[in-house]
Short mmCIF file of C-alpha atoms and ligand atoms in Angstrom, two decimals:
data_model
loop_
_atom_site.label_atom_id
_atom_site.label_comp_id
_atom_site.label_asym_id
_atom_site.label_seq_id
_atom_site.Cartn_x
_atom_site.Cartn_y
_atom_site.Cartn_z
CA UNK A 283 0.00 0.00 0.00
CA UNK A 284 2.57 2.38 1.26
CA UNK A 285 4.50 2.24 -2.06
CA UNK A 286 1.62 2.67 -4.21
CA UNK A 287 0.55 5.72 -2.32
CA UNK A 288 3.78 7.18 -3.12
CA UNK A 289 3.85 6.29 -6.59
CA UNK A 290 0.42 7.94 -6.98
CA UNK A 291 0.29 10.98 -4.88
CA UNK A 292 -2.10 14.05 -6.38
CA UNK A 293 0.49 17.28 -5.95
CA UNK A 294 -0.62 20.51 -4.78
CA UNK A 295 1.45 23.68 -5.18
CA UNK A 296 0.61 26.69 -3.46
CA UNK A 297 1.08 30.32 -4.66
CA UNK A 298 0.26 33.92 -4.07
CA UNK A 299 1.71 37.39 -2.97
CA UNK A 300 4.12 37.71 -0.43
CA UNK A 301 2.49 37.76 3.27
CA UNK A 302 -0.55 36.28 1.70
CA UNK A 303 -0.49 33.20 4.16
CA UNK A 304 1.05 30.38 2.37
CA UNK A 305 3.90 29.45 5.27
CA UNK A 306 1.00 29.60 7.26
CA UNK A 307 -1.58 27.45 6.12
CA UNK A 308 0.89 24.79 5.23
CA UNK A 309 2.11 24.69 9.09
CA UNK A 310 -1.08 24.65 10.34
CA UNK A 311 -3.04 22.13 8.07
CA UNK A 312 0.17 19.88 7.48
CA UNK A 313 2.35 20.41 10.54
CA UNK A 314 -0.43 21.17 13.06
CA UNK A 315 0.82 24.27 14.06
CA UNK A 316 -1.05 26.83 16.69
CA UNK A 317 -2.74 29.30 14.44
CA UNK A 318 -1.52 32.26 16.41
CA UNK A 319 2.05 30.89 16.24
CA UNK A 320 2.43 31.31 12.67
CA UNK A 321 2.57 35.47 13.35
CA UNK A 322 5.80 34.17 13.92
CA UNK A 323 6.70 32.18 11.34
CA UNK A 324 9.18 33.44 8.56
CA UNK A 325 7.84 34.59 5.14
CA UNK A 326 8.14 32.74 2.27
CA UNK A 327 11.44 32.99 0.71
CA UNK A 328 12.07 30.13 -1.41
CA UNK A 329 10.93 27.64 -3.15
CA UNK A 330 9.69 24.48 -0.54
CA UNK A 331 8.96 21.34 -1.55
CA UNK A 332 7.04 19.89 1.42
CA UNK A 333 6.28 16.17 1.12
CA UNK A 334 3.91 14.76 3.81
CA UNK A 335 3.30 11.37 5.29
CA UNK A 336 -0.60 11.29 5.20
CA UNK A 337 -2.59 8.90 2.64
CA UNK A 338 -2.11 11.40 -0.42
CA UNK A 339 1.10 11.97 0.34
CA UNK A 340 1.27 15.18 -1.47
CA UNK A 341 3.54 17.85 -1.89
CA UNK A 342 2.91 21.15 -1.44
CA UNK A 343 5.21 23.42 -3.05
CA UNK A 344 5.21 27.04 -1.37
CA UNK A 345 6.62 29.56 -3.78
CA UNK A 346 8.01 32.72 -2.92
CA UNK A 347 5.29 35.69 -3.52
CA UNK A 348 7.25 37.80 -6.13
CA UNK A 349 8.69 35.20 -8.15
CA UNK A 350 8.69 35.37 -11.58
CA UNK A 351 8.04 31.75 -12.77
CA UNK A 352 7.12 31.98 -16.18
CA UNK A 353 10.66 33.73 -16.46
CA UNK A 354 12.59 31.52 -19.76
CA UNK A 355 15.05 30.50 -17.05
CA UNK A 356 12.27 28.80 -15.05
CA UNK A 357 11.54 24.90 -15.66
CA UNK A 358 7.45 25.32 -16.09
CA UNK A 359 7.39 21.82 -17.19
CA UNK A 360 8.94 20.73 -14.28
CA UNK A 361 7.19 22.70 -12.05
CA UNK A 362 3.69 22.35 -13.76
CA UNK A 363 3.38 18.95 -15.39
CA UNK A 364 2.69 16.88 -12.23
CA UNK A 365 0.55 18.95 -10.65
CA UNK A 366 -3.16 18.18 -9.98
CA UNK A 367 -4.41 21.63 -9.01
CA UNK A 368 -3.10 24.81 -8.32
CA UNK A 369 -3.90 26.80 -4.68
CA UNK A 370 -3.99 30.63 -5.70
CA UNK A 371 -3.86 32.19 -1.88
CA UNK A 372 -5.02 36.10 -1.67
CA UNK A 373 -4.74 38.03 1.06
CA UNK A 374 -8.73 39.81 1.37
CA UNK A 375 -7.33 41.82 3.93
CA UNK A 376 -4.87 44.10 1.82
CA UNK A 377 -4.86 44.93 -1.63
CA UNK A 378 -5.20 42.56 -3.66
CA UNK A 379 -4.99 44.31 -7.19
CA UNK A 380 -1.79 42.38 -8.04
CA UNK A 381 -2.45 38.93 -7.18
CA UNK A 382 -5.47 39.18 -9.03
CA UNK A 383 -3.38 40.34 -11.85
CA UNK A 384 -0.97 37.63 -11.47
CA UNK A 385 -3.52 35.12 -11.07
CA UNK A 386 -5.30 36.03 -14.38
CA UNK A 387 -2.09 35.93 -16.07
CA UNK A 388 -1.16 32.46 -14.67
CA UNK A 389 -4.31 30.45 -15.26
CA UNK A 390 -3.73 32.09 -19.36
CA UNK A 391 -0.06 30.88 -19.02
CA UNK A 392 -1.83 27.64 -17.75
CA UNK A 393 -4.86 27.39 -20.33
CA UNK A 394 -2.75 26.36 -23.18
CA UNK A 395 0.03 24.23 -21.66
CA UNK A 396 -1.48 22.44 -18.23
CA UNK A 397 -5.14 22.89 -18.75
CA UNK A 398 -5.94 19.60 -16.65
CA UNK A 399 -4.42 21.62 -13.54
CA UNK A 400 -7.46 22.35 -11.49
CA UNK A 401 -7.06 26.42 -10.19
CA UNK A 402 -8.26 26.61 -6.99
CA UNK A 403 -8.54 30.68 -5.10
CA UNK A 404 -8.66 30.64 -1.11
CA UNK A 405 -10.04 34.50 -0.40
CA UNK A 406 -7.72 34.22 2.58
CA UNK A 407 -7.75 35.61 6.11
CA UNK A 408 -11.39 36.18 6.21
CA UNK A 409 -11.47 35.99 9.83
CA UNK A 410 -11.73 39.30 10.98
CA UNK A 411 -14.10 40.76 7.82
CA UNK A 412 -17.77 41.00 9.23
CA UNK A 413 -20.12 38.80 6.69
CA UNK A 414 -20.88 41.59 4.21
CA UNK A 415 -17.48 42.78 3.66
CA UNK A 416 -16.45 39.09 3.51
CA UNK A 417 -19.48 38.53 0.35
CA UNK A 418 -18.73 41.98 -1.17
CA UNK A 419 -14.73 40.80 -1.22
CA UNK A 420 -15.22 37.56 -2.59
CA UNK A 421 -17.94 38.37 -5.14
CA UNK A 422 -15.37 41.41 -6.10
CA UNK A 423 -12.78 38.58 -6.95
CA UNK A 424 -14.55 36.28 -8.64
CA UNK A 425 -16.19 38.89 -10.84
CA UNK A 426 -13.02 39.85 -11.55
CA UNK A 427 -11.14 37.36 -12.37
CA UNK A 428 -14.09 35.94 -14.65
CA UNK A 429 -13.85 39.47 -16.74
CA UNK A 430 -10.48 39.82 -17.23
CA UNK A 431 -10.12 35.91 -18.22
CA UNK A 432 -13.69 36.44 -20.87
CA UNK A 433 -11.81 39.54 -22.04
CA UNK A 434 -9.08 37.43 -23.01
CA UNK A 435 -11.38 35.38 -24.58
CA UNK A 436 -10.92 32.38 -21.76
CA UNK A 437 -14.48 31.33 -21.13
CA UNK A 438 -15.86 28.65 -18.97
CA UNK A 439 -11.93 28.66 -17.36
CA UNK A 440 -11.70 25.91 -14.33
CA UNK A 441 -11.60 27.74 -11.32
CA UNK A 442 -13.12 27.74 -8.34
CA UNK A 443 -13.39 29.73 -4.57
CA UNK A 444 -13.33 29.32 -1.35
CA UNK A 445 -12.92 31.64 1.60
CA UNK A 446 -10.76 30.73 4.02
CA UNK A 447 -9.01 30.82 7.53
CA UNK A 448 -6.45 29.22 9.59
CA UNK A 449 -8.25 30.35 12.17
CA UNK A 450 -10.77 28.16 11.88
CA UNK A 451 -12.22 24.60 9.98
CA UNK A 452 -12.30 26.66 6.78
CA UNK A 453 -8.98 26.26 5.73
CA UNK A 454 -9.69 22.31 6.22
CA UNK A 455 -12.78 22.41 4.64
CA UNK A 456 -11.48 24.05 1.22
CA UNK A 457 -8.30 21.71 1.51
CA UNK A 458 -11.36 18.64 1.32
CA UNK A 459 -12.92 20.06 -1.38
CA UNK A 460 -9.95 20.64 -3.34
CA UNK A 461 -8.07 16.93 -2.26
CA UNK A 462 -12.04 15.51 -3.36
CA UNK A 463 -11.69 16.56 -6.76
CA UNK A 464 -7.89 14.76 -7.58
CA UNK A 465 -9.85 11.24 -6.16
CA UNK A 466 -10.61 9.33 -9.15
CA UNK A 467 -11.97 6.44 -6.37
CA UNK A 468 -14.45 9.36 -4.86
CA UNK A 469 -17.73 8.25 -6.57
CA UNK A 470 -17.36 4.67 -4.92
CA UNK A 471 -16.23 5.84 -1.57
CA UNK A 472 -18.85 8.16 -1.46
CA UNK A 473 -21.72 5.69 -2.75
CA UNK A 474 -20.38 3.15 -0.38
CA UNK A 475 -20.44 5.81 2.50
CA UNK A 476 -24.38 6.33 1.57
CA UNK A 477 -24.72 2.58 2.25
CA UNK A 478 -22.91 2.90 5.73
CA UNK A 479 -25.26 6.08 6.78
CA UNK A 480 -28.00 4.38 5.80
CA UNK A 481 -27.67 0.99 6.87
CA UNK A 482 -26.60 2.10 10.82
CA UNK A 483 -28.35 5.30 10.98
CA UNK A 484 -25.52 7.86 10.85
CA UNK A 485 -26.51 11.37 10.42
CA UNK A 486 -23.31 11.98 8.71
CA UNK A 487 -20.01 10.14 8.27
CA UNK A 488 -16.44 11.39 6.61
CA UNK A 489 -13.48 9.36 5.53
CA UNK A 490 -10.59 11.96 7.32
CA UNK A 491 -6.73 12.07 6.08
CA UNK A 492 -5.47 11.04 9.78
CA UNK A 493 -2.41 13.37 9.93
CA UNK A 494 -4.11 16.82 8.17
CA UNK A 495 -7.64 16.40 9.09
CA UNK A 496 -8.88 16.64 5.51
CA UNK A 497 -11.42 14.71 4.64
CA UNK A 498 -11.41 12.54 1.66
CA UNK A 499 -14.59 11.88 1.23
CA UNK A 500 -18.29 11.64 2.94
CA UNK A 501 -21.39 10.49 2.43
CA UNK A 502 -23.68 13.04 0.43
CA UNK A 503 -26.00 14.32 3.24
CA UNK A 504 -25.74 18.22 3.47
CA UNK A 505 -22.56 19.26 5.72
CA UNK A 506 -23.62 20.90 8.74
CA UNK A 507 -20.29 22.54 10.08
CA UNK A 508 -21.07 21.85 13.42
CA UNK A 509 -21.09 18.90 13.31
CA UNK A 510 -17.91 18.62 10.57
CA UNK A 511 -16.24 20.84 13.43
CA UNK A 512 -16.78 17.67 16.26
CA UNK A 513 -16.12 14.90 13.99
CA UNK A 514 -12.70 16.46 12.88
CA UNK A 515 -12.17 17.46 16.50
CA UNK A 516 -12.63 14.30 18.01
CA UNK A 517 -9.06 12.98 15.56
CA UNK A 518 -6.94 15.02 17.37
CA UNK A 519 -7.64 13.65 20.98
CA UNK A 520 -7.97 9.94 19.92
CA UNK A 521 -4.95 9.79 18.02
CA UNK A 522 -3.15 11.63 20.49
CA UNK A 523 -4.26 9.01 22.80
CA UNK A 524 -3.51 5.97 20.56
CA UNK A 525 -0.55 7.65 19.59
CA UNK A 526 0.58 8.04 22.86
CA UNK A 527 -0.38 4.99 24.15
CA UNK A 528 0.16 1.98 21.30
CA UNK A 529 1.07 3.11 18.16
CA UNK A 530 3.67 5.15 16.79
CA UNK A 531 2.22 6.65 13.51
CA UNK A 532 5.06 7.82 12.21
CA UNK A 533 7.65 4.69 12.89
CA UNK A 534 4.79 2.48 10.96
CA UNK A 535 5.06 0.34 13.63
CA UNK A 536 2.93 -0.94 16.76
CA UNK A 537 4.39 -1.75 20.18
CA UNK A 538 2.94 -5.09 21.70
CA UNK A 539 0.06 -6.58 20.82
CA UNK A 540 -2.98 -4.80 20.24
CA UNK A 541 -5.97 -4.09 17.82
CA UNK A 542 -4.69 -3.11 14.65
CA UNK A 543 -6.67 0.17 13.71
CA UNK A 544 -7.67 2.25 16.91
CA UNK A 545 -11.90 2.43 17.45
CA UNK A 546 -13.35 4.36 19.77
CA UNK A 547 -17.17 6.02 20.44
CA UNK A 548 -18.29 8.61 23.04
CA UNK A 549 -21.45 9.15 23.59
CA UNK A 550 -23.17 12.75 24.77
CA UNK A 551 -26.03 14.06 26.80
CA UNK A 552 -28.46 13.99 24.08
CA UNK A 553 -27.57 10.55 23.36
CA UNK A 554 -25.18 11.37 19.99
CA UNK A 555 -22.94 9.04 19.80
CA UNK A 556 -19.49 10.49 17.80
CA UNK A 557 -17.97 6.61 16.67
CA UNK A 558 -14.48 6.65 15.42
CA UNK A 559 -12.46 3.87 13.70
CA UNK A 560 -9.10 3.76 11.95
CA UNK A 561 -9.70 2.32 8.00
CA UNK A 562 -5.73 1.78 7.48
CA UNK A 563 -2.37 3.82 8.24
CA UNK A 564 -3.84 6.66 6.65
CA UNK A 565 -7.44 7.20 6.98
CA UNK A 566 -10.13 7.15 9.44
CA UNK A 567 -13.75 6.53 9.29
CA UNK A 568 -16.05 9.34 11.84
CA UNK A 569 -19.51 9.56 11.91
CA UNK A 570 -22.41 11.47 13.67
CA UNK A 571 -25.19 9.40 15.02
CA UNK A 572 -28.06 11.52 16.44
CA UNK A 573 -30.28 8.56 17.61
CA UNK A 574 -30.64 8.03 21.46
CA UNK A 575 -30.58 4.09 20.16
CA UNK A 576 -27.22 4.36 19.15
CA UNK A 577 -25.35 2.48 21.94
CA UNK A 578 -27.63 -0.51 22.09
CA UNK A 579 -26.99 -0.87 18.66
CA UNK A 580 -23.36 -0.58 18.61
CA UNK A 581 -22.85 -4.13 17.67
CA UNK A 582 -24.38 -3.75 14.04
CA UNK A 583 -22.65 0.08 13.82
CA UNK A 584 -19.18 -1.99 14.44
CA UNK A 585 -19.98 -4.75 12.00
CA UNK A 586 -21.06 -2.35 9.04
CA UNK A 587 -18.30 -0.39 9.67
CA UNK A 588 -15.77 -3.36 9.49
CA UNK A 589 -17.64 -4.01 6.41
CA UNK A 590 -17.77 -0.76 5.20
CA UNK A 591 -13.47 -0.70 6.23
CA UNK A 592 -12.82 -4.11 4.45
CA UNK A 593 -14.48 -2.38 1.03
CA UNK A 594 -12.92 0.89 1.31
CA UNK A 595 -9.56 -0.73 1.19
CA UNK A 596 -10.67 -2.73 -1.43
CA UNK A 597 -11.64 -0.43 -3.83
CA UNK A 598 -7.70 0.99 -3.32
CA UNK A 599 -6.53 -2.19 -3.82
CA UNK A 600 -7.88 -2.62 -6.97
CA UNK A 601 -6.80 0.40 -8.28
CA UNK A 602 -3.31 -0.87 -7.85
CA UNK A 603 -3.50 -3.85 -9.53
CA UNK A 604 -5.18 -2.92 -11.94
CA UNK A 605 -2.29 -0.01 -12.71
CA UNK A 606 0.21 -2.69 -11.86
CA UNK A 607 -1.51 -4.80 -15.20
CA UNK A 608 -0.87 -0.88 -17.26
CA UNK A 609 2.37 -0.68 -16.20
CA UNK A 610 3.46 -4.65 -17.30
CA UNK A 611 1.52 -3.98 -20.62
CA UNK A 612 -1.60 -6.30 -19.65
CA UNK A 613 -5.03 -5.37 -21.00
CA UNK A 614 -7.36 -5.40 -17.82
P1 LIG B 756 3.62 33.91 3.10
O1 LIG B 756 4.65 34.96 2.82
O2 LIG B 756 2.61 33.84 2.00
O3 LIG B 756 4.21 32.57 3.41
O4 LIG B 756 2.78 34.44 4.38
P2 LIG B 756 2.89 33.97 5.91
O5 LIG B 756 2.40 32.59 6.07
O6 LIG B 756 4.24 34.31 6.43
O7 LIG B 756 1.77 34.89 6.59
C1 LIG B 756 1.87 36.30 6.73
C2 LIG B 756 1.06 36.74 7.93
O8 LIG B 756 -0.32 36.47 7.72
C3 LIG B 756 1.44 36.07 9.25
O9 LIG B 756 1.57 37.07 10.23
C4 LIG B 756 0.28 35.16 9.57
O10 LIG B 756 0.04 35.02 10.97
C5 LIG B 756 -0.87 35.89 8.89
N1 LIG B 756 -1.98 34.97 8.50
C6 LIG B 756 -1.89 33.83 7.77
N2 LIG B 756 -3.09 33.26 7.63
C7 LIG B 756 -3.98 34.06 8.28
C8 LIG B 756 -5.40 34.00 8.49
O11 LIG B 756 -6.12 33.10 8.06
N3 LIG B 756 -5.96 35.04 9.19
C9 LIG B 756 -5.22 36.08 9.69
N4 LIG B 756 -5.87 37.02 10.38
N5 LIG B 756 -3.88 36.15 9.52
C10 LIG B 756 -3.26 35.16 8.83
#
């Protein structure tokens, strides 16, 4: 598994203006660091290439803000061909007249050359703009963007929005939806997610990336944020607990016997139960179930979900093998 993860990772590269908040949201989503600790955190100043450990395994390249990369000394093949989409960041606190300008004249750059590479704008640091300012700015941007691109005579161009803060699940959120789209497996995953829900009645359930918290896919109920908020919260203090108790994540390795993948459910006053259960190394199954039945039925939510765990890996699995067949010239 671990070398076909590798082999196969979707790669993110990050760019925008200097300050914008690239450093930032790449400590804090990838490296989990404090939001607030990132004021001191050094800007950009070269190019990083920042390869993570989590079930994509992607890299996310940080670029400097002012750097001229479609410059003839620049590699754009290099730097472009492998990449699966394309995080714009903009700063929607300051002016953002020139990253717009650059952005426009990127995705053109792009259009002819890479036009597979998904472009993807976070309207960054959105935290402290009240909600109207925070509509006005991003309907500003993508208006726009779309004018300057229809001017050029780009219509239809593939680029989306999203407003976001490492101050809160936003940031996460947009990393989903952007990490969703690079999935060729997320039609089955979510289709056999809509069979877990329904079969063990789960308000809601999401297949996380254990080490960033992004989730990889979910069933297709509406997302209430609240409750996105607990599920994603409730990773962080049971793999700090498995971690620091039985496992050690990072050494791929477990010390003494024990269950394989870590489980665990906690129930609340209204009777929710939050139920958590490791799929593989990588990924980890959480669902909401609002039903004050929910712990007498535990024993059928634990045997759909090792169902549910068994298929999931299978359907990775078979993507493998059936590349492996590609790759040795086999017709599948
Ligand atoms: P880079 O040059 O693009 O890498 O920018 P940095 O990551 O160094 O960020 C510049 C400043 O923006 C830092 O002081 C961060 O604390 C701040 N920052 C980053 N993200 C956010 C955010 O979501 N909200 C707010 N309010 N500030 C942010």
């Amino acid at each position: 598994m671990d070398r076909k993860l590798r082999q196969n990772k979707p790669r993110l590269l990050l760019m925008g203006q200097r300050r914008s908040g690239k450093s930032s949201i790449t400590s804090v989503v990838f490296h989990k660091l404090p939001p607030q600790e990132t004021l001191f955190l050094e800007s950009t100043t070269r190019i990083q290439k920042d390869s993570m450990h989590s079930f994509m395994d992607f890299q996310v390249w940080d670029f400097p803000g002012q750097l001229d990369y479609f410059d003839p000394t620049f590699d754009t093949t290099e730097i472009f061909s492998e990449i699966g989409a394309l995080v714009w960041v903009i700063d929607a606190q300051d002016d953002y007249s020139e990253s717009l300008n650059r952005l426009t004249t990127t995705i053109l750059n792009l259009q002819t050359t890479f036009p597979h590479i998904n472009v993807e704008v976070f309207v960054h640091k959105i935290d402290s703009l009240n909600d109207e300012f925070k509509a006005d700015i991003f309907q500003d941007i993508v208006q726009r963007v779309g004018d300057e691109l229809s001017d050029q005579g780009y219509i239809n161009p593939n680029v989306s929005y999203h407003l976001t803060s490492i101050y809160d699940h936003s940031i996460f959120e947009a990393f989903s939806k952007v990490i969703q789209k690079l999935i060729p497996q997320l039609d089955t995953l979510e289709t056999l997610l809509n069979v877990l829900v329904n079969k063990s009645g789960m308000a809601k359930a999401y297949l996380f990336d254990i080490l960033s918290k992004i989730y990889v896919a979910s069933d297709t109920r509406p997302i209430d944020m609240e409750v996105y908020e607990m599920c994603s919260d409730y990773i962080d203090v049971i793999v700090d607990i498995t971690d620091l108790f039985s496992y050690e994540r990072s050494e791929r390795r477990t010390l003494g016997e024990q269950m394989e993948e870590a489980e665990s459910s906690m129930t609340i006053q209204d009777g929710t139960m939050i139920y958590l259960k490791e799929i593989n190394r990588y990924l980890c199954l959480v669902a909401y179930i609002k039903n004050p039945e929910a712990k007498d039925k535990k024993g059928l939510i634990d045997y759909n979900v090792h169902v549910i765990q068994d298929a999931i890996n299978d359907v990775f699995e078979r993507k493998w093998e059936k590349e492996d067949k590609n790759e040795n010239g086999e017709s599948s």
